[in-house]
Amino acid sequence: MHSWTDTLRFAFQPVVNLTTGAVAALEILARPETGDVLAEARRDPGVDVRLAGAAVRAAARRETLLPLHVNVFAGTLADLGGLPTLYDAVRETGRMPWEVTVDVCPPYAHVPPRALLEAVSTLRGQGFRVCADGVGDGDLPLRLLTDMAPELVKLDASLLARPAAVRAMRTLCDGLGALLAVEGVETETQCAAARAAGAQLAQGELLAPPARVPATDVYVPVRSPDAVPVSRPGPSVREFVRPAALLPATASAGQVRALLTGAPEVSGVLLVDRAGVPVRSVHRSRFLLSMSGRYGHALYADRPAARLGDPPRTVGADATAWEVLDVVADGGRARTSDDVAVVDGSGRCVGVVRLADLVRALAESRVEEAAGLNPLTRLPGSDAITGEVDRRIADGRAFALSWLDVDHFKQVNDGAGFAAGDELIRGVGRALQRAAGGPSGGRPAAVGTMCVGHIGGDDFLVLGDPDGLAPLAASVLDAPWSAGGRPVTLSLATVVCEPGSVVDHREAAACLAPLKKAAKALHGASWVVGRAGMPGHEVRRGSEPVAPTGPGTAPVGHGPAETAGCVVVETGQD
């Protein structure tokens, strides 16, 4: 027996959900009074796995219901081919393996990748969840990370100084079906950066330091009112998952009552089978009301709690918040406040979602989106488009950014009146929305990968894939536009950005500016296309202007749009 076992203590640090502000799990950290047990565990896989088992037993003594995170070195996993002794420790404490996440820690150097992946597969077969720890500050190869397909990725806070890298990791996590956490958060600036980059979870001294007693209250800074939220096609249910209170399906009503009375923060209990699949849902208020009625305790205390439960309402871990609301709406008014169980691909419960969290977050999202809408067209402003540009750059995707406006719009307003000008702008906005696939509902109007924004006055931005340019141009440039009976033409400028050609939305906008100037210099409805990082541009519509020959000639309304048939003009300005 190693001497450190007698003096070993453990500390608990919360893993905090940045959306709900709730504690999602507890990481158990070894705190030996003497010696360096971590160095010994790194050298000796047997010590490492015994340390993990001791951590689980320490959590059991604290009687915490929260999911747990225990740390194991990558080399330990590869050498042992799994963690059978950890599995035994979890079972001995009355826990289920899927309530425990194994944080796989660096170093990965000299760890056989095949042996590690086989061990990770064994862990999952036992029911454990897997986290890739220390990403960004360790030596985990990207290919090995994707092969591991962890349920959670923990980034070092030092990576927050490189937001493009964090956004790229969020995109990778979305593809893997994983959550993204940032550890080591010490300042409110770091917390705001983690949120802005798309992290869903965080740990650090700012939120709650490691402590001998599991923390129930944590500090989560209020989101800044001017913070631009990460735009996603419907928030993922993973952002709202809370730990579930689980009991075996055979639990008695007395056992459920004891759990509920001892944990006032628990809103309900899920009864699960041996595989962790929810079979009944026990709502706190309805259950306690039944137990407190006349003869209630005598009738139910020793009987199965399942008799006082309801069929569980479940959603997959890949569901969106809107899909959860659909499940709640279909469940009847009596169960509106019931928790919704979130299950993985095997049907095992990974947590619950509360309706109040969803409603609050979605309402805040709507307010933020509405604040950024142009009051004339109800389209988002430039922030929504530029944010999506930066995400595509981080993802390494090609894209086309277009700038469209009305030719000589001031003269349109002066000649036809501002009401006619406003109606023209609304019409152009509707045409762009139709080209993008329909009303935006407060988000960048989009179908597939096309987004539309109104940045003010008669200026619009359109972001899409390069192969969608021709239909977009045809939909707006071929239409007969007029204001107060006066014919009007539009100008369109597009910059195509291949992966690596621009570093951010500012550089893309700088490439677009001279193209807009070139399009405005053409006669009739015009369209100019350039490529970021390459000289020259291509004139796809419009022609060189002809000098006026008669008195009273106005620059507004030159007649039908003219096509110049792919004339290449070398300008050197791009």
PDB file of N, CA and C in Angstrom, residues 156-223:
ATOM      1  N   ASP A 156      -7.909  24.609 -22.947  1.00  0.00           N
ATOM      2  CA  ASP A 156      -7.198  25.449 -22.003  1.00  0.00           C
ATOM      3  C   ASP A 156      -7.565  26.910 -22.243  1.00  0.00           C
ATOM      4  N   ALA A 157      -7.712  27.689 -21.159  1.00  0.00           N
ATOM      5  CA  ALA A 157      -8.147  29.085 -21.278  1.00  0.00           C
ATOM      6  C   ALA A 157      -7.172  29.937 -22.087  1.00  0.00           C
ATOM      7  N   SER A 158      -5.913  29.520 -22.199  1.00  0.00           N
ATOM      8  CA  SER A 158      -4.953  30.299 -22.985  1.00  0.00           C
ATOM      9  C   SER A 158      -5.366  30.407 -24.449  1.00  0.00           C
ATOM     10  N   LEU A 159      -6.192  29.456 -24.913  1.00  0.00           N
ATOM     11  CA  LEU A 159      -6.632  29.464 -26.304  1.00  0.00           C
ATOM     12  C   LEU A 159      -7.659  30.560 -26.569  1.00  0.00           C
ATOM     13  N   LEU A 160      -8.230  31.149 -25.506  1.00  0.00           N
ATOM     14  CA  LEU A 160      -9.221  32.208 -25.698  1.00  0.00           C
ATOM     15  C   LEU A 160      -8.614  33.440 -26.350  1.00  0.00           C
ATOM     16  N   ALA A 161      -7.304  33.588 -26.278  1.00  0.00           N
ATOM     17  CA  ALA A 161      -6.640  34.703 -26.962  1.00  0.00           C
ATOM     18  C   ALA A 161      -6.620  34.504 -28.467  1.00  0.00           C
ATOM     19  N   ARG A 162      -7.044  33.329 -28.911  1.00  0.00           N
ATOM     20  CA  ARG A 162      -7.119  33.009 -30.340  1.00  0.00           C
ATOM     21  C   ARG A 162      -8.549  32.575 -30.656  1.00  0.00           C
ATOM     22  N   PRO A 163      -9.501  33.514 -30.693  1.00  0.00           N
ATOM     23  CA  PRO A 163     -10.922  33.164 -30.823  1.00  0.00           C
ATOM     24  C   PRO A 163     -11.241  32.368 -32.074  1.00  0.00           C
ATOM     25  N   ALA A 164     -10.517  32.586 -33.158  1.00  0.00           N
ATOM     26  CA  ALA A 164     -10.785  31.819 -34.380  1.00  0.00           C
ATOM     27  C   ALA A 164     -10.540  30.340 -34.136  1.00  0.00           C
ATOM     28  N   ALA A 165      -9.524  30.015 -33.342  1.00  0.00           N
ATOM     29  CA  ALA A 165      -9.231  28.613 -33.039  1.00  0.00           C
ATOM     30  C   ALA A 165     -10.335  28.008 -32.177  1.00  0.00           C
ATOM     31  N   VAL A 166     -10.861  28.798 -31.230  1.00  0.00           N
ATOM     32  CA  VAL A 166     -11.935  28.287 -30.371  1.00  0.00           C
ATOM     33  C   VAL A 166     -13.203  28.073 -31.186  1.00  0.00           C
ATOM     34  N   ARG A 167     -13.514  29.017 -32.087  1.00  0.00           N
ATOM     35  CA  ARG A 167     -14.699  28.834 -32.935  1.00  0.00           C
ATOM     36  C   ARG A 167     -14.543  27.608 -33.825  1.00  0.00           C
ATOM     37  N   ALA A 168     -13.330  27.398 -34.332  1.00  0.00           N
ATOM     38  CA  ALA A 168     -13.094  26.216 -35.160  1.00  0.00           C
ATOM     39  C   ALA A 168     -13.279  24.937 -34.346  1.00  0.00           C
ATOM     40  N   MET A 169     -12.842  24.963 -33.093  1.00  0.00           N
ATOM     41  CA  MET A 169     -13.029  23.787 -32.240  1.00  0.00           C
ATOM     42  C   MET A 169     -14.513  23.569 -31.935  1.00  0.00           C
ATOM     43  N   ARG A 170     -15.280  24.656 -31.793  1.00  0.00           N
ATOM     44  CA  ARG A 170     -16.729  24.506 -31.583  1.00  0.00           C
ATOM     45  C   ARG A 170     -17.365  23.837 -32.799  1.00  0.00           C
ATOM     46  N   THR A 171     -16.936  24.239 -33.988  1.00  0.00           N
ATOM     47  CA  THR A 171     -17.461  23.616 -35.203  1.00  0.00           C
ATOM     48  C   THR A 171     -17.102  22.137 -35.250  1.00  0.00           C
ATOM     49  N   LEU A 172     -15.864  21.803 -34.876  1.00  0.00           N
ATOM     50  CA  LEU A 172     -15.455  20.390 -34.838  1.00  0.00           C
ATOM     51  C   LEU A 172     -16.295  19.618 -33.827  1.00  0.00           C
ATOM     52  N   CYS A 173     -16.529  20.219 -32.663  1.00  0.00           N
ATOM     53  CA  CYS A 173     -17.344  19.555 -31.635  1.00  0.00           C
ATOM     54  C   CYS A 173     -18.764  19.315 -32.135  1.00  0.00           C
ATOM     55  N   ASP A 174     -19.327  20.287 -32.835  1.00  0.00           N
ATOM     56  CA  ASP A 174     -20.668  20.104 -33.388  1.00  0.00           C
ATOM     57  C   ASP A 174     -20.692  18.918 -34.337  1.00  0.00           C
ATOM     58  N   GLY A 175     -19.640  18.779 -35.150  1.00  0.00           N
ATOM     59  CA  GLY A 175     -19.575  17.651 -36.069  1.00  0.00           C
ATOM     60  C   GLY A 175     -19.422  16.322 -35.367  1.00  0.00           C
ATOM     61  N   LEU A 176     -18.730  16.324 -34.210  1.00  0.00           N
ATOM     62  CA  LEU A 176     -18.516  15.091 -33.449  1.00  0.00           C
ATOM     63  C   LEU A 176     -19.680  14.792 -32.504  1.00  0.00           C
ATOM     64  N   GLY A 177     -20.586  15.744 -32.338  1.00  0.00           N
ATOM     65  CA  GLY A 177     -21.659  15.565 -31.357  1.00  0.00           C
ATOM     66  C   GLY A 177     -21.166  15.760 -29.939  1.00  0.00           C
ATOM     67  N   ALA A 178     -20.140  16.599 -29.759  1.00  0.00           N
ATOM     68  CA  ALA A 178     -19.536  16.822 -28.448  1.00  0.00           C
ATOM     69  C   ALA A 178     -19.849  18.216 -27.939  1.00  0.00           C
ATOM     70  N   LEU A 179     -19.738  18.394 -26.627  1.00  0.00           N
ATOM     71  CA  LEU A 179     -19.825  19.711 -26.015  1.00  0.00           C
ATOM     72  C   LEU A 179     -18.430  20.310 -25.915  1.00  0.00           C
ATOM     73  N   LEU A 180     -18.378  21.644 -25.855  1.00  0.00           N
ATOM     74  CA  LEU A 180     -17.107  22.350 -25.741  1.00  0.00           C
ATOM     75  C   LEU A 180     -17.054  23.067 -24.396  1.00  0.00           C
ATOM     76  N   ALA A 181     -15.988  22.807 -23.640  1.00  0.00           N
ATOM     77  CA  ALA A 181     -15.781  23.456 -22.349  1.00  0.00           C
ATOM     78  C   ALA A 181     -14.446  24.185 -22.365  1.00  0.00           C
ATOM     79  N   VAL A 182     -14.353  25.247 -21.564  1.00  0.00           N
ATOM     80  CA  VAL A 182     -13.092  25.964 -21.366  1.00  0.00           C
ATOM     81  C   VAL A 182     -12.752  25.874 -19.892  1.00  0.00           C
ATOM     82  N   GLU A 183     -11.544  25.409 -19.583  1.00  0.00           N
ATOM     83  CA  GLU A 183     -11.127  25.308 -18.182  1.00  0.00           C
ATOM     84  C   GLU A 183     -10.062  26.343 -17.884  1.00  0.00           C
ATOM     85  N   GLY A 184      -9.969  26.699 -16.605  1.00  0.00           N
ATOM     86  CA  GLY A 184      -8.994  27.709 -16.213  1.00  0.00           C
ATOM     87  C   GLY A 184      -9.485  29.125 -16.396  1.00  0.00           C
ATOM     88  N   VAL A 185     -10.817  29.341 -16.420  1.00  0.00           N
ATOM     89  CA  VAL A 185     -11.375  30.689 -16.592  1.00  0.00           C
ATOM     90  C   VAL A 185     -11.208  31.462 -15.280  1.00  0.00           C
ATOM     91  N   GLU A 186     -10.465  32.558 -15.332  1.00  0.00           N
ATOM     92  CA  GLU A 186     -10.152  33.319 -14.123  1.00  0.00           C
ATOM     93  C   GLU A 186     -10.697  34.739 -14.132  1.00  0.00           C
ATOM     94  N   THR A 187     -11.098  35.254 -15.293  1.00  0.00           N
ATOM     95  CA  THR A 187     -11.573  36.636 -15.370  1.00  0.00           C
ATOM     96  C   THR A 187     -12.903  36.685 -16.126  1.00  0.00           C
ATOM     97  N   GLU A 188     -13.628  37.790 -15.918  1.00  0.00           N
ATOM     98  CA  GLU A 188     -14.887  37.968 -16.630  1.00  0.00           C
ATOM     99  C   GLU A 188     -14.640  38.145 -18.123  1.00  0.00           C
ATOM    100  N   THR A 189     -13.506  38.721 -18.483  1.00  0.00           N
ATOM    101  CA  THR A 189     -13.164  38.869 -19.898  1.00  0.00           C
ATOM    102  C   THR A 189     -13.014  37.498 -20.552  1.00  0.00           C
ATOM    103  N   GLN A 190     -12.351  36.577 -19.859  1.00  0.00           N
ATOM    104  CA  GLN A 190     -12.211  35.222 -20.385  1.00  0.00           C
ATOM    105  C   GLN A 190     -13.563  34.528 -20.491  1.00  0.00           C
ATOM    106  N   CYS A 191     -14.425  34.738 -19.514  1.00  0.00           N
ATOM    107  CA  CYS A 191     -15.758  34.119 -19.554  1.00  0.00           C
ATOM    108  C   CYS A 191     -16.550  34.646 -20.737  1.00  0.00           C
ATOM    109  N   ALA A 192     -16.499  35.964 -20.970  1.00  0.00           N
ATOM    110  CA  ALA A 192     -17.207  36.550 -22.108  1.00  0.00           C
ATOM    111  C   ALA A 192     -16.639  36.029 -23.422  1.00  0.00           C
ATOM    112  N   ALA A 193     -15.307  35.867 -23.488  1.00  0.00           N
ATOM    113  CA  ALA A 193     -14.688  35.346 -24.708  1.00  0.00           C
ATOM    114  C   ALA A 193     -15.095  33.905 -24.959  1.00  0.00           C
ATOM    115  N   ALA A 194     -15.195  33.111 -23.886  1.00  0.00           N
ATOM    116  CA  ALA A 194     -15.624  31.715 -24.034  1.00  0.00           C
ATOM    117  C   ALA A 194     -17.041  31.644 -24.582  1.00  0.00           C
ATOM    118  N   ARG A 195     -17.912  32.487 -24.052  1.00  0.00           N
ATOM    119  CA  ARG A 195     -19.290  32.513 -24.556  1.00  0.00           C
ATOM    120  C   ARG A 195     -19.337  32.937 -26.018  1.00  0.00           C
ATOM    121  N   ALA A 196     -18.612  34.013 -26.336  1.00  0.00           N
ATOM    122  CA  ALA A 196     -18.650  34.546 -27.694  1.00  0.00           C
ATOM    123  C   ALA A 196     -18.124  33.537 -28.705  1.00  0.00           C
ATOM    124  N   ALA A 197     -17.164  32.714 -28.288  1.00  0.00           N
ATOM    125  CA  ALA A 197     -16.584  31.721 -29.201  1.00  0.00           C
ATOM    126  C   ALA A 197     -17.431  30.462 -29.302  1.00  0.00           C
ATOM    127  N   GLY A 198     -18.474  30.345 -28.475  1.00  0.00           N
ATOM    128  CA  GLY A 198     -19.382  29.209 -28.603  1.00  0.00           C
ATOM    129  C   GLY A 198     -19.213  28.117 -27.574  1.00  0.00           C
ATOM    130  N   ALA A 199     -18.381  28.331 -26.545  1.00  0.00           N
ATOM    131  CA  ALA A 199     -18.236  27.316 -25.502  1.00  0.00           C
ATOM    132  C   ALA A 199     -19.535  27.200 -24.712  1.00  0.00           C
ATOM    133  N   GLN A 200     -19.909  25.967 -24.380  1.00  0.00           N
ATOM    134  CA  GLN A 200     -21.147  25.754 -23.625  1.00  0.00           C
ATOM    135  C   GLN A 200     -20.905  25.569 -22.138  1.00  0.00           C
ATOM    136  N   LEU A 201     -19.706  25.112 -21.769  1.00  0.00           N
ATOM    137  CA  LEU A 201     -19.374  24.837 -20.375  1.00  0.00           C
ATOM    138  C   LEU A 201     -18.067  25.536 -20.022  1.00  0.00           C
ATOM    139  N   ALA A 202     -17.842  25.727 -18.720  1.00  0.00           N
ATOM    140  CA  ALA A 202     -16.599  26.355 -18.282  1.00  0.00           C
ATOM    141  C   ALA A 202     -16.278  25.932 -16.857  1.00  0.00           C
ATOM    142  N   GLN A 203     -14.993  26.006 -16.536  1.00  0.00           N
ATOM    143  CA  GLN A 203     -14.492  25.786 -15.184  1.00  0.00           C
ATOM    144  C   GLN A 203     -13.458  26.854 -14.889  1.00  0.00           C
ATOM    145  N   GLY A 204     -13.248  27.142 -13.603  1.00  0.00           N
ATOM    146  CA  GLY A 204     -12.186  28.070 -13.265  1.00  0.00           C
ATOM    147  C   GLY A 204     -12.448  28.781 -11.955  1.00  0.00           C
ATOM    148  N   GLU A 205     -11.423  29.478 -11.495  1.00  0.00           N
ATOM    149  CA  GLU A 205     -11.503  30.185 -10.217  1.00  0.00           C
ATOM    150  C   GLU A 205     -12.604  31.231 -10.217  1.00  0.00           C
ATOM    151  N   LEU A 206     -12.878  31.865 -11.363  1.00  0.00           N
ATOM    152  CA  LEU A 206     -13.920  32.878 -11.417  1.00  0.00           C
ATOM    153  C   LEU A 206     -15.278  32.290 -11.057  1.00  0.00           C
ATOM    154  N   LEU A 207     -15.569  31.126 -11.596  1.00  0.00           N
ATOM    155  CA  LEU A 207     -16.884  30.516 -11.411  1.00  0.00           C
ATOM    156  C   LEU A 207     -16.998  29.857 -10.040  1.00  0.00           C
ATOM    157  N   ALA A 208     -16.008  29.062  -9.688  1.00  0.00           N
ATOM    158  CA  ALA A 208     -15.954  28.409  -8.380  1.00  0.00           C
ATOM    159  C   ALA A 208     -14.612  27.715  -8.257  1.00  0.00           C
ATOM    160  N   PRO A 209     -13.839  28.009  -7.211  1.00  0.00           N
ATOM    161  CA  PRO A 209     -12.549  27.347  -7.033  1.00  0.00           C
ATOM    162  C   PRO A 209     -12.745  25.918  -6.526  1.00  0.00           C
ATOM    163  N   PRO A 210     -11.738  25.069  -6.667  1.00  0.00           N
ATOM    164  CA  PRO A 210     -11.828  23.729  -6.076  1.00  0.00           C
ATOM    165  C   PRO A 210     -12.014  23.843  -4.562  1.00  0.00           C
ATOM    166  N   ALA A 211     -12.871  22.982  -3.993  1.00  0.00           N
ATOM    167  CA  ALA A 211     -13.166  23.039  -2.564  1.00  0.00           C
ATOM    168  C   ALA A 211     -13.398  21.634  -2.032  1.00  0.00           C
ATOM    169  N   ARG A 212     -13.172  21.466  -0.738  1.00  0.00           N
ATOM    170  CA  ARG A 212     -13.355  20.154  -0.125  1.00  0.00           C
ATOM    171  C   ARG A 212     -14.821  19.729  -0.116  1.00  0.00           C
ATOM    172  N   VAL A 213     -15.712  20.729  -0.074  1.00  0.00           N
ATOM    173  CA  VAL A 213     -17.160  20.447  -0.092  1.00  0.00           C
ATOM    174  C   VAL A 213     -17.710  20.880  -1.446  1.00  0.00           C
ATOM    175  N   PRO A 214     -18.457  20.015  -2.141  1.00  0.00           N
ATOM    176  CA  PRO A 214     -18.996  20.393  -3.462  1.00  0.00           C
ATOM    177  C   PRO A 214     -19.804  21.676  -3.398  1.00  0.00           C
ATOM    178  N   ALA A 215     -19.511  22.616  -4.288  1.00  0.00           N
ATOM    179  CA  ALA A 215     -20.195  23.901  -4.299  1.00  0.00           C
ATOM    180  C   ALA A 215     -21.598  23.757  -4.879  1.00  0.00           C
ATOM    181  N   THR A 216     -22.537  24.455  -4.274  1.00  0.00           N
ATOM    182  CA  THR A 216     -23.898  24.483  -4.800  1.00  0.00           C
ATOM    183  C   THR A 216     -24.196  25.806  -5.501  1.00  0.00           C
ATOM    184  N   ASP A 217     -23.464  26.857  -5.123  1.00  0.00           N
ATOM    185  CA  ASP A 217     -23.631  28.174  -5.747  1.00  0.00           C
ATOM    186  C   ASP A 217     -22.352  28.534  -6.494  1.00  0.00           C
ATOM    187  N   VAL A 218     -22.525  28.994  -7.709  1.00  0.00           N
ATOM    188  CA  VAL A 218     -21.384  29.421  -8.514  1.00  0.00           C
ATOM    189  C   VAL A 218     -21.661  30.813  -9.044  1.00  0.00           C
ATOM    190  N   TYR A 219     -20.580  31.509  -9.416  1.00  0.00           N
ATOM    191  CA  TYR A 219     -20.717  32.851  -9.978  1.00  0.00           C
ATOM    192  C   TYR A 219     -20.578  32.764 -11.491  1.00  0.00           C
ATOM    193  N   VAL A 220     -21.626  33.207 -12.195  1.00  0.00           N
ATOM    194  CA  VAL A 220     -21.594  33.253 -13.652  1.00  0.00           C
ATOM    195  C   VAL A 220     -21.897  34.689 -14.063  1.00  0.00           C
ATOM    196  N   PRO A 221     -20.930  35.390 -14.670  1.00  0.00           N
ATOM    197  CA  PRO A 221     -21.173  36.786 -15.063  1.00  0.00           C
ATOM    198  C   PRO A 221     -22.377  36.908 -15.983  1.00  0.00           C
ATOM    199  N   VAL A 222     -23.124  37.990 -15.807  1.00  0.00           N
ATOM    200  CA  VAL A 222     -24.268  38.259 -16.676  1.00  0.00           C
ATOM    201  C   VAL A 222     -23.760  38.563 -18.074  1.00  0.00           C
ATOM    202  N   ARG A 223     -24.438  38.021 -19.070  1.00  0.00           N
ATOM    203  CA  ARG A 223     -24.033  38.278 -20.447  1.00  0.00           C
ATOM    204  C   ARG A 223     -24.156  39.758 -20.760  1.00  0.00           C
TER     205      ARG A 223
END
